[in-house]
């Protein structure tokens, strides 16, 4: 693996999950594979899990880590070619990224979408600028359209907790007070479909995701019908793809214990952070079916599996 930008960089996702479990059993088994190497983590947006899990994963492999919070710690970057830089941006990505890669052996980058211009967001300008200008491998720490480290974690968590060979997985939209990206949902759909999972995606009318990522999943609009018999319920908000970035109020879509009762005692997942009693009721998050903490712990082993794979094949 050269870069980790999406599932397309992974030859065999299920083999990758096996690597995640192997690391979970013995996290320090390869504690010198990254000796003398530096991971640079570049954040254009906030993070708790991605920052901490990827840092710890790097430490477990013997790497050192440098974190750059672009919006608060660094110069404002320009991404467009040929622009006259007489406004806010101080440094072009054409200089900034090669400089970063002269200090780092692997770069991770997080950059959320603006949710105003769909074409621009779906072209992944920031992520692709890093890949184009980097002289080292690049890891997607959540981009405008995808969050593959989260999805590898989610697939691993389902494989870990499943009670049947082919469990029924439901990705349900849930309410949120702000417009959120589609990246976690897009990415989850992509990983479930490429591993032949039985996935149903349910959302209110007008909140359908891009078919580029959902092709192969069953699409529903009735949440209660979709939840019937589910083995896993992945709860997530996203803003509209078709009316790009628009938010909708549907408080009746909050996941409650009454809704959980329709399922096959489903395990309940969420990428976190989660807004209690908006996305999911306290009774669900605090109940025995929620596996969100176990899911978040698996972020560490998934990040470590990705770093290990890149270190094994490093081309720098
Ligand atoms: N799930 C996730 O990516 O969490 P953070 O935004 O806290 O990194």
PDB file of C-alpha atoms and ligand atoms in Angstrom, residues 46-51 110 142 147 150 271-273 299, ligand 1:
ATOM      1  CA  UNK A  46     -11.092  19.296  14.948  1.00  0.00           C
ATOM      2  CA  UNK A  47     -10.572  15.706  16.065  1.00  0.00           C
ATOM      3  CA  UNK A  48     -10.421  13.615  19.219  1.00  0.00           C
ATOM      4  CA  UNK A  49     -10.404   9.959  18.104  1.00  0.00           C
ATOM      5  CA  UNK A  50      -8.500  10.261  14.839  1.00  0.00           C
ATOM      6  CA  UNK A  51      -5.764  12.375  16.405  1.00  0.00           C
ATOM      7  CA  UNK A 110      -7.943  15.825   7.715  1.00  0.00           C
ATOM      8  CA  UNK A 142     -11.301  12.181   6.846  1.00  0.00           C
ATOM      9  CA  UNK A 147     -13.395   8.555   6.124  1.00  0.00           C
ATOM     10  CA  UNK A 150     -13.342   5.004  10.357  1.00  0.00           C
ATOM     11  CA  UNK A 271     -18.469   6.987  14.782  1.00  0.00           C
ATOM     12  CA  UNK A 272     -18.626   9.598  17.619  1.00  0.00           C
ATOM     13  CA  UNK A 273     -18.839  12.392  18.624  1.00  0.00           C
ATOM     14  CA  UNK A 299      -9.765   3.046  15.727  1.00  0.00           C
TER      15      UNK A 299
HETATM   16  N1  LIG B   1     -14.924   9.479  14.463  1.00  0.00           N
HETATM   17  C1  LIG B   1     -13.975  10.433  14.341  1.00  0.00           C
HETATM   18  O1  LIG B   1     -13.341  10.597  13.285  1.00  0.00           O
HETATM   19  O2  LIG B   1     -13.750  11.106  15.498  1.00  0.00           O
HETATM   20  P1  LIG B   1     -12.916  12.479  15.585  1.00  0.00           P
HETATM   21  O3  LIG B   1     -13.616  13.465  14.685  1.00  0.00           O
HETATM   22  O4  LIG B   1     -12.964  12.855  17.036  1.00  0.00           O
HETATM   23  O5  LIG B   1     -11.540  12.217  15.092  1.00  0.00           O
END
